Short mmCIF file of C-alpha atoms in Angstrom, two decimals:
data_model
loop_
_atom_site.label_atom_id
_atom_site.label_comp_id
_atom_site.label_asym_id
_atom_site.label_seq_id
_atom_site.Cartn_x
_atom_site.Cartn_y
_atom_site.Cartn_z
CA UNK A 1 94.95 122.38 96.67
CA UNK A 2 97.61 123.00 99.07
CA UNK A 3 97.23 122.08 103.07
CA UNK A 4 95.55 124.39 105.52
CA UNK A 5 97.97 124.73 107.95
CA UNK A 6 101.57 125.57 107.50
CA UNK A 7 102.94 126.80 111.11
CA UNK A 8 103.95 123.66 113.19
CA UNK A 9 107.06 121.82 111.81
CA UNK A 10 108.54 119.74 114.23
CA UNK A 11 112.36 120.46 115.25
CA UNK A 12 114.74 119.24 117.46
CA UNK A 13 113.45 122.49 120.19
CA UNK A 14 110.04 121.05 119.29
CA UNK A 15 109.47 117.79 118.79
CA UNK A 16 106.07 115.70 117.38
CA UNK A 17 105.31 112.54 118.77
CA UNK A 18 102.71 110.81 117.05
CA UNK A 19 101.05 107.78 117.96
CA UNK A 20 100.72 105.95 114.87
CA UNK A 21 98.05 103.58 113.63
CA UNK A 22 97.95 103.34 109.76
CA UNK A 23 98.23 99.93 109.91
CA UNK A 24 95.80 98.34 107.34
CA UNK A 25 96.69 94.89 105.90
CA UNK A 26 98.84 93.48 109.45
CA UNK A 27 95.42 95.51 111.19
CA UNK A 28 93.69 92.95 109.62
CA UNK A 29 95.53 89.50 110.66
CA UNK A 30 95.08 90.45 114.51
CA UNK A 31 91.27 90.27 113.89
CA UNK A 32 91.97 86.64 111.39
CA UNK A 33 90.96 88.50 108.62
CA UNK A 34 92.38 86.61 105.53
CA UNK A 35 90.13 88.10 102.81
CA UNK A 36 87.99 90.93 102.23
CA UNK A 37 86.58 91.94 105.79
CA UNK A 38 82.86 92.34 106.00
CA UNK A 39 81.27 95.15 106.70
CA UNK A 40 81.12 93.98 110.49
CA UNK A 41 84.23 93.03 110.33
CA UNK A 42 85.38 96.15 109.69
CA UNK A 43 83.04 98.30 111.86
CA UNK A 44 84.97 96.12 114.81
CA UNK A 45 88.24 97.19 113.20
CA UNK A 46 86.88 101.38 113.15
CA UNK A 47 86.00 100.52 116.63
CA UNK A 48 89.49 99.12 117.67
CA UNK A 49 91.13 102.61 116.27
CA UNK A 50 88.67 104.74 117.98
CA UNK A 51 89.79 102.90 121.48
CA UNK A 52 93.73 103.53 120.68
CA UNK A 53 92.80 107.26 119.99
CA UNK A 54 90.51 107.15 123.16
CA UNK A 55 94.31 105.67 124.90
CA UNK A 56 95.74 108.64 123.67
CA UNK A 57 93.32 111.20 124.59
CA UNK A 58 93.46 109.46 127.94
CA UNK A 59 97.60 110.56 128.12
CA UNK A 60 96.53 113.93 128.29
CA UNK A 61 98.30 114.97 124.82
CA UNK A 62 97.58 118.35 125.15
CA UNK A 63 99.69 118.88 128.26
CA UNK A 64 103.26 117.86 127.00
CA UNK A 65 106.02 119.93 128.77
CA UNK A 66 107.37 120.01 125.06
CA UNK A 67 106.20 119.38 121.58
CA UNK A 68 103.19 118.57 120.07
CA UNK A 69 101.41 115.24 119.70
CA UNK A 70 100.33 113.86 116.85
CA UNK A 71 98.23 110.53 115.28
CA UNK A 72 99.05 108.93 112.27
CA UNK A 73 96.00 107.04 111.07
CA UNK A 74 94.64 105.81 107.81
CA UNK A 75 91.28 106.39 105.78
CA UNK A 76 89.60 103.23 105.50
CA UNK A 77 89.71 102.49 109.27
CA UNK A 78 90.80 105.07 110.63
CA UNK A 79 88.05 108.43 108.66
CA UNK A 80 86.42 108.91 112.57
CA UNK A 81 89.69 109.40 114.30
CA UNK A 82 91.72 111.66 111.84
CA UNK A 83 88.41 113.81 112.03
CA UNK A 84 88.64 113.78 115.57
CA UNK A 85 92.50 114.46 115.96
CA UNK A 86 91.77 117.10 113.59
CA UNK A 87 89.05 118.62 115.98
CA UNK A 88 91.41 118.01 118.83
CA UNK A 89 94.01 120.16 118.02
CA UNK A 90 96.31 117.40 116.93
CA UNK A 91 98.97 117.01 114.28
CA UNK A 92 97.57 114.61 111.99
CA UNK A 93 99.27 112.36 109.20
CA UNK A 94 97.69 110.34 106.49
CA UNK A 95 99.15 107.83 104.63
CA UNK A 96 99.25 107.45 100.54
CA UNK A 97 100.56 104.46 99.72
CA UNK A 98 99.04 100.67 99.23
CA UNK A 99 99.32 98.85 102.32
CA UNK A 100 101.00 95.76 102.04
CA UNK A 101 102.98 95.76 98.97
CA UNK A 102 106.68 95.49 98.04
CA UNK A 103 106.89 98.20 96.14
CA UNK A 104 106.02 101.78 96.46
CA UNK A 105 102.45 101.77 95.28
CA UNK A 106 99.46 104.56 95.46
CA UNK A 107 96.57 103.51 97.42
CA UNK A 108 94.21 105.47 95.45
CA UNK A 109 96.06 105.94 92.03
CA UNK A 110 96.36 109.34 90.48
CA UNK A 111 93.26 110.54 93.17
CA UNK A 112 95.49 110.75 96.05
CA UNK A 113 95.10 114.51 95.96
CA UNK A 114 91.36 114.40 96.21
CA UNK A 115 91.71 112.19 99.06
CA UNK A 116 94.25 113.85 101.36
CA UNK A 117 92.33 117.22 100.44
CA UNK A 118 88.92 115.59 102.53
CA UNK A 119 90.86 115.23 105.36
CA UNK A 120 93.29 118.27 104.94
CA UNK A 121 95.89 116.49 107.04
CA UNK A 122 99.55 118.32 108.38
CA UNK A 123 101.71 116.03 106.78
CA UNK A 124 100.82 112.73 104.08
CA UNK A 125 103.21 109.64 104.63
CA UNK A 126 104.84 107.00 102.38
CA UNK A 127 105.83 104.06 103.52
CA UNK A 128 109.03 102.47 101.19
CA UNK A 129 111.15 98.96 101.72
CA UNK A 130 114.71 100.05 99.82
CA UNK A 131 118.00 98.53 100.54
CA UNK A 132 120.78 99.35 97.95
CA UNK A 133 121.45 96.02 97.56
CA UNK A 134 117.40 95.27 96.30
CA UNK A 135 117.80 94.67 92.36
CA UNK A 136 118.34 97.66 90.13
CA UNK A 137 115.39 97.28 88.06
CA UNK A 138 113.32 97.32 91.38
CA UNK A 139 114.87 100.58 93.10
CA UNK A 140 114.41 102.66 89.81
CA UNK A 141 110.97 102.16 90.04
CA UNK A 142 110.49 102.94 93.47
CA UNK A 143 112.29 105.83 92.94
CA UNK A 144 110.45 107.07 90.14
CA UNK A 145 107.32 106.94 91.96
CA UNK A 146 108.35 108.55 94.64
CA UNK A 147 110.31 111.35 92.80
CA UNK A 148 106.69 112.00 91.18
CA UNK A 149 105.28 112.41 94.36
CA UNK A 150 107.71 114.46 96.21
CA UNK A 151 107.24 116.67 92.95
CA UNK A 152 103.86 117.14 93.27
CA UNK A 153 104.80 117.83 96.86
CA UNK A 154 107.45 121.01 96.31
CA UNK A 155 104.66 122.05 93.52
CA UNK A 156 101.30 122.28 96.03
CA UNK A 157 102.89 123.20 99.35
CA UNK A 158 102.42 119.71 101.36
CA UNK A 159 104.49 118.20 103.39
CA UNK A 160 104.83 114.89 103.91
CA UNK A 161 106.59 111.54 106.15
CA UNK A 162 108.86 109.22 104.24
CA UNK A 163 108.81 106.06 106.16
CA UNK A 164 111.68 104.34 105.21
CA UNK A 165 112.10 100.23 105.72
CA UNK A 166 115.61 99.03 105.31
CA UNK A 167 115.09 95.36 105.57
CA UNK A 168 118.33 92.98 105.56
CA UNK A 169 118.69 90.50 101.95
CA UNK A 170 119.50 87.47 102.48
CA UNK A 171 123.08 87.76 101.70
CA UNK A 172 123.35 90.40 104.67
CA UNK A 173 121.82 88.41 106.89
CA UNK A 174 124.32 85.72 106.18
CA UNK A 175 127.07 87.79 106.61
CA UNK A 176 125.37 88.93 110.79
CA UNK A 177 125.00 86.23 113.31
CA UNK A 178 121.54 88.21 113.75
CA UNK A 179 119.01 90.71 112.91
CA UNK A 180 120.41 92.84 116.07
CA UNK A 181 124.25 92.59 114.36
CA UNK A 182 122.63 93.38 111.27
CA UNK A 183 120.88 96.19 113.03
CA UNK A 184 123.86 97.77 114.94
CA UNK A 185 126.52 96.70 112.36
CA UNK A 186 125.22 97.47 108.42
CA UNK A 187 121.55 99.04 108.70
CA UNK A 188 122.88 102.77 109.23
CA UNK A 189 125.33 102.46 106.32
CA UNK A 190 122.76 101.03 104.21
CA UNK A 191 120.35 103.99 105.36
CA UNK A 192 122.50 106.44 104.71
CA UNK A 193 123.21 104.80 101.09
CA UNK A 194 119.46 104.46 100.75
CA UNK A 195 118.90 108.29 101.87
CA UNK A 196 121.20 109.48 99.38
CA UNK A 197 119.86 107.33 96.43
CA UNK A 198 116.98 108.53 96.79
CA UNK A 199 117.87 112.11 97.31
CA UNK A 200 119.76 112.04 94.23
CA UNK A 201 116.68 110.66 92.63
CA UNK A 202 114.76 113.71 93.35
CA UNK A 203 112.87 112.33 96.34
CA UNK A 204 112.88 115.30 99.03
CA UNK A 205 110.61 114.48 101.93
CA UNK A 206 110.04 117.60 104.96
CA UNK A 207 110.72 114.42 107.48
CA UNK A 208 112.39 111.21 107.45
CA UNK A 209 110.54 108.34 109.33
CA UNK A 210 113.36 106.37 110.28
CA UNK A 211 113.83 103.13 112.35
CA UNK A 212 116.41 103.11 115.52
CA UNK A 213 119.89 103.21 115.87
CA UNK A 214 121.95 101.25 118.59
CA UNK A 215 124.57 103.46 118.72
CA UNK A 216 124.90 107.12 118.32
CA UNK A 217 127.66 106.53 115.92
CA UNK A 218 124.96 104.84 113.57
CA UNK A 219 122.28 107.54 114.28
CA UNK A 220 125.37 110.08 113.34
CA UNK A 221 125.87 108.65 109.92
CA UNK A 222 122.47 108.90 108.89
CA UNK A 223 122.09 111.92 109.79
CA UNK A 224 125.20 112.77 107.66
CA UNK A 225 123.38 111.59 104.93
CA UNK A 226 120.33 113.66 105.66
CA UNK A 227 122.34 116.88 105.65
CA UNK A 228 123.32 116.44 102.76
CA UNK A 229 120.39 116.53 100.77
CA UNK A 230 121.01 120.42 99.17
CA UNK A 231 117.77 120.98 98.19
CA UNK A 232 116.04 120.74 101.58
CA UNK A 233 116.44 120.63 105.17
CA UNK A 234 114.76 117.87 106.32
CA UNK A 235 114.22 116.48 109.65
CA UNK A 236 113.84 112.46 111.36
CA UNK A 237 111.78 110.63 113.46
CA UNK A 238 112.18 107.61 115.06
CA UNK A 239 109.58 104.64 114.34
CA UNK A 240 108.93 101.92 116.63
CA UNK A 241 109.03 98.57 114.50
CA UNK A 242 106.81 96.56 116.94
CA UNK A 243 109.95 96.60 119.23
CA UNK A 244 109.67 96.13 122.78
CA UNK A 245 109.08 99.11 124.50
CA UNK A 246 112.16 98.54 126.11
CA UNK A 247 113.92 98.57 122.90
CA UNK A 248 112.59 101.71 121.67
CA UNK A 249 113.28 103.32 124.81
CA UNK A 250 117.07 102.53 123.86
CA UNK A 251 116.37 104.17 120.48
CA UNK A 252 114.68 107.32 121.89
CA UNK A 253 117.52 107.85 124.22
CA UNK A 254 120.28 107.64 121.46
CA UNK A 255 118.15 109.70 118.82
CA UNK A 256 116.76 112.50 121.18
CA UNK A 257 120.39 114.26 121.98
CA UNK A 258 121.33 114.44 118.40
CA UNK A 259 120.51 117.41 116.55
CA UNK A 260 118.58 116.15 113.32
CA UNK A 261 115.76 114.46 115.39
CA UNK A 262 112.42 115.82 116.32
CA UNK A 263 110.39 113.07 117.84
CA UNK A 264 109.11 109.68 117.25
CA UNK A 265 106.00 107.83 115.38
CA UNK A 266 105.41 105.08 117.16
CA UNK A 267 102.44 102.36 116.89
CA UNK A 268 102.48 98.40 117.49
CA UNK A 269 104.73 98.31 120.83
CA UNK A 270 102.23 101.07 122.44
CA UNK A 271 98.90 99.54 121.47
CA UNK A 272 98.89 95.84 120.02
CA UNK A 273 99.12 94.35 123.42
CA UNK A 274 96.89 95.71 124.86
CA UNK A 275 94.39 95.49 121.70
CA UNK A 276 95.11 92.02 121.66
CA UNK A 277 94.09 91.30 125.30
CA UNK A 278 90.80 93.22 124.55
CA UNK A 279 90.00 91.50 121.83
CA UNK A 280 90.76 87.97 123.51
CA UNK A 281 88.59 89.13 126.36
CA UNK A 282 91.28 89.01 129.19
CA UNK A 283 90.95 93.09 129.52
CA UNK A 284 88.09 95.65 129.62
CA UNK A 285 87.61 98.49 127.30
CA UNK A 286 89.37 101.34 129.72
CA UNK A 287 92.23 98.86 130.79
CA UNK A 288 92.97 98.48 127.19
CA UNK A 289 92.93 102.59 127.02
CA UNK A 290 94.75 103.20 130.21
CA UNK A 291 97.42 100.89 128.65
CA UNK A 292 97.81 102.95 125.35
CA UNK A 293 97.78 106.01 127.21
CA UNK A 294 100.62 105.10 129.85
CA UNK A 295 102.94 103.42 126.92
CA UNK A 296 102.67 106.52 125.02
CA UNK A 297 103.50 108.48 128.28
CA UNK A 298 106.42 106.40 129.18
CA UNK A 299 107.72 106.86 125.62
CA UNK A 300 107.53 110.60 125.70
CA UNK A 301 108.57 110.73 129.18
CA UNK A 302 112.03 109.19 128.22
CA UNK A 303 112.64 110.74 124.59
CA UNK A 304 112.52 114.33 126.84
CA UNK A 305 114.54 112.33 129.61
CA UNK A 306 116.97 111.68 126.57
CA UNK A 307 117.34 115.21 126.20
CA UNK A 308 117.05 116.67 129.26
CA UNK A 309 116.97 114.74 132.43
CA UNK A 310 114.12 115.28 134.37
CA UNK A 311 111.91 116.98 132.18
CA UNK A 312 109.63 114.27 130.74
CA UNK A 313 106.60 115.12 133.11
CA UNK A 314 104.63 118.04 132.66
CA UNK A 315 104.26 118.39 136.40
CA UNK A 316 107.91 118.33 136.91
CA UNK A 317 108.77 120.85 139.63
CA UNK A 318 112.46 119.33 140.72
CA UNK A 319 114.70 118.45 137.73
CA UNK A 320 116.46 114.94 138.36
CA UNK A 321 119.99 115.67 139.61
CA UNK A 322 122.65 113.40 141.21
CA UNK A 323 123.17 115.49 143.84
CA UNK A 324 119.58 115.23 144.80
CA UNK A 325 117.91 112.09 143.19
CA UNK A 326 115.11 111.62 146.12
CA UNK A 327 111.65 110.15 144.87
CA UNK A 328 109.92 113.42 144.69
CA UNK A 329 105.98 113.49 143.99
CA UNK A 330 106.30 114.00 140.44
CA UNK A 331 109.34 111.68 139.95
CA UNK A 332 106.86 109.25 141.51
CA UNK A 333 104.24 109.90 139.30
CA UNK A 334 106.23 109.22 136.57
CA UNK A 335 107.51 106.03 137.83
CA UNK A 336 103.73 104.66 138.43
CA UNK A 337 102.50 105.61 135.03
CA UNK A 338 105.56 103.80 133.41
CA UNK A 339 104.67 100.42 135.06
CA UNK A 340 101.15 100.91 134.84
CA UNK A 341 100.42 97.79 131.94
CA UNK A 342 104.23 97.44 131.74
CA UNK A 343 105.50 93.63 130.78
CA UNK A 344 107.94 93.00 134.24
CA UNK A 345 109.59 90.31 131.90
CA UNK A 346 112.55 91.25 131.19
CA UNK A 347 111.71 95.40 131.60
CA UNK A 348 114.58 97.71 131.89
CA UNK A 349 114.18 100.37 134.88
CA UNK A 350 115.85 103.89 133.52
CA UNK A 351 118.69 105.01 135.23
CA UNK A 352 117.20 107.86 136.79
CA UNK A 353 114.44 105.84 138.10
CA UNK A 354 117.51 103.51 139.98
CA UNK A 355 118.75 106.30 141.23
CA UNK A 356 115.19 107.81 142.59
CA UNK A 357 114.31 104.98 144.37
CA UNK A 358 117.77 103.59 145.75
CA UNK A 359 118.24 107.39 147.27
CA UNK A 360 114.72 106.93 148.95
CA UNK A 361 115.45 103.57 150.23
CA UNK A 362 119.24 104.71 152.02
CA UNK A 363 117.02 107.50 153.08
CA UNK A 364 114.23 106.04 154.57
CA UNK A 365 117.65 103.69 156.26
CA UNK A 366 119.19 106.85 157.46
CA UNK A 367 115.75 108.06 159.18
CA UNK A 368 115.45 104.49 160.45
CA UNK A 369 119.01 104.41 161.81
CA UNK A 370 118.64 108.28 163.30
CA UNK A 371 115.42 106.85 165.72
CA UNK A 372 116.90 104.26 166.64
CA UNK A 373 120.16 105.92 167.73
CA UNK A 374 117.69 108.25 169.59
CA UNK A 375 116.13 106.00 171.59
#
């Protein structure tokens, strides 16, 4: 039982962003579901999913200027839309593990096979929590498990996500005035410790899931770490980590010049507003959807911008240049999706949008001044 289709792997020349929605047990708490969900309780929750997909059907994902997109999306809620993204052309990725737990864990034991051979997914996805400083009884499990998997893996031909969750211990919080010291400071060390471990461990995923870097000298030692891993050439992907979208704009731009990253998976900051506001009745159905769809945009829009200025629209038919940074139509365009559903509090414009608009506004002076001068 191997895959059916081996041709796309993303790469730094083509990236995959996937707009991810796997999210089972936290899924749950935004509808107050504390136990098992009824039956109607989770039809609403199938229903939710099918509206994010609908958001990113909406972004017109078949018309990137680069890449492919992608959904990653689970079976219990999320059966209709894999078969959809499936029928859609998209790249679609399926988790394996138990949602929820602290350790690595298989959702559906030893049948995991069975189950990713229904859907016949692109790639399967783990999700793992490992910091080298976790207790040692703890990461030689995990590892175990996952060495088993990635076995299985190399044996059958699949390829497969490795989400990996570096969350601070208490100790190394106490040692950061913050999470975001923690997060620029010792989170890419760890990561690259962590990537190595489990490396050594026999744990060789085709794609490391990975969360942001603050600096590109953080981003650079992880990717270090992923180079070395001698018995395959892997590739990473940024994940969003219910960040602001502000904040994972500031990811996207550090990872997307580096050589070693090929796109992003990002869920929570592109949809849970928005699914939120639906559910709480202070949005309609396509507001919600033209929400997911413009988030998603924006995010593509500046991971290409990361990598080549000016290229994150499809229409693009002026690359952004300082020389000539007037608010051309598609420049515009770009600048109205962005802030379509955006949160003003505290949003960060991109530089090239600054530019844009400033150079329209001394233009629009000049043109002013010339008329007057005239007459």
């Amino acid at each position: 039982m191997t895959p059916s289709d081996q041709r796309y792997l993303p790469s730094a020349q083509e990236p995959l962003f996937i707009l991810a929605m796997d999210q089972r047990a936290s899924f749950e708490k935004l509808f107050g579901i504390g136990g098992n969900p009824t039956e109607s309780e989770l039809a609403k929750m199938r229903d939710a999913k099918l509206m994010i997909y609908e958001g990113l059907s909406q972004a017109d994902p078949s018309n990137l200027v680069v890449g492919r997109a992608g959904v990653l999306v689970d079976e219990q809620l999320g059966s209709e839309v894999a078969k959809r993204a499936k029928a859609d052309g998209l790249v679609l990725a399926m988790p394996i593990e138990k949602s929820g737990t602290k350790l690595f864990e298989l959702e559906y034991g030893e049948h995991y096979p069975e189950h990713l051979a229904s859907y016949d997914p692109d790639f399967f996805k783990v999700l793992v929590r490992y910091n080298p400083a976790d207790e040692a009884g703890e990461r030689k499990v995990q590892i175990e498990r996952l060495a088993e998997v990635s076995a299985w893996a190399a044996s059958t031909g699949w390829r497969w996500l490795f989400e990996l969750l570096v969350p601070p211990t208490r100790d190394q919080l106490a040692q950061n005035e913050d999470q975001l010291q923690f997060d620029r400071e010792a989170r890419p060390e760890l990561t690259a410790q962590a990537i190595a471990a489990l490396s050594d461990g026999g744990v060789q995923p085709t794609i490391w899931k990975l969360e942001g870097y603050e600096t590109t000298e953080g981003a650079e030692e992880v990717l270090r770490a992923v180079a070395a891993q001698t018995d395959a050439q892997a590739e990473c992907i940024v994940l969003g980590r219910n960040a602001p979208i502000a904040q994972v704009e500031h990811w996207l731009g550090v990872a997307a010049p580096l050589p070693g990253f090929a796109g992003f998976a990002v869920g929570r900051t592109i949809w849970e507003a928005a699914l939120q506001d639906l559910l709480a009745g202070r949005i309609s159905r396509d507001d919600a959807t033209g929400t997911v769809a413009s988030r998603y945009r924006t995010l593509v829009d500046a991971y290409c911008a990361a990598r080549h200025p000016g290229s994150g629209n499809g229409d693009s038919t002026e690359p952004f240049t300082w020389q000539n940074p007037r608010l051309t139509p598609d420049r515009e365009a770009r600048i109205r999706r962005s802030l379509a559903g955006a949160d003003m509090r505290g949003s960060r414009v991109p530089a090239w949008m600054a530019a844009s608009l400033l150079a329209e506004v001394d233009a629009l002076r000049a043109e002013k001044g010339d008329r007057t001068a005239d007459g």
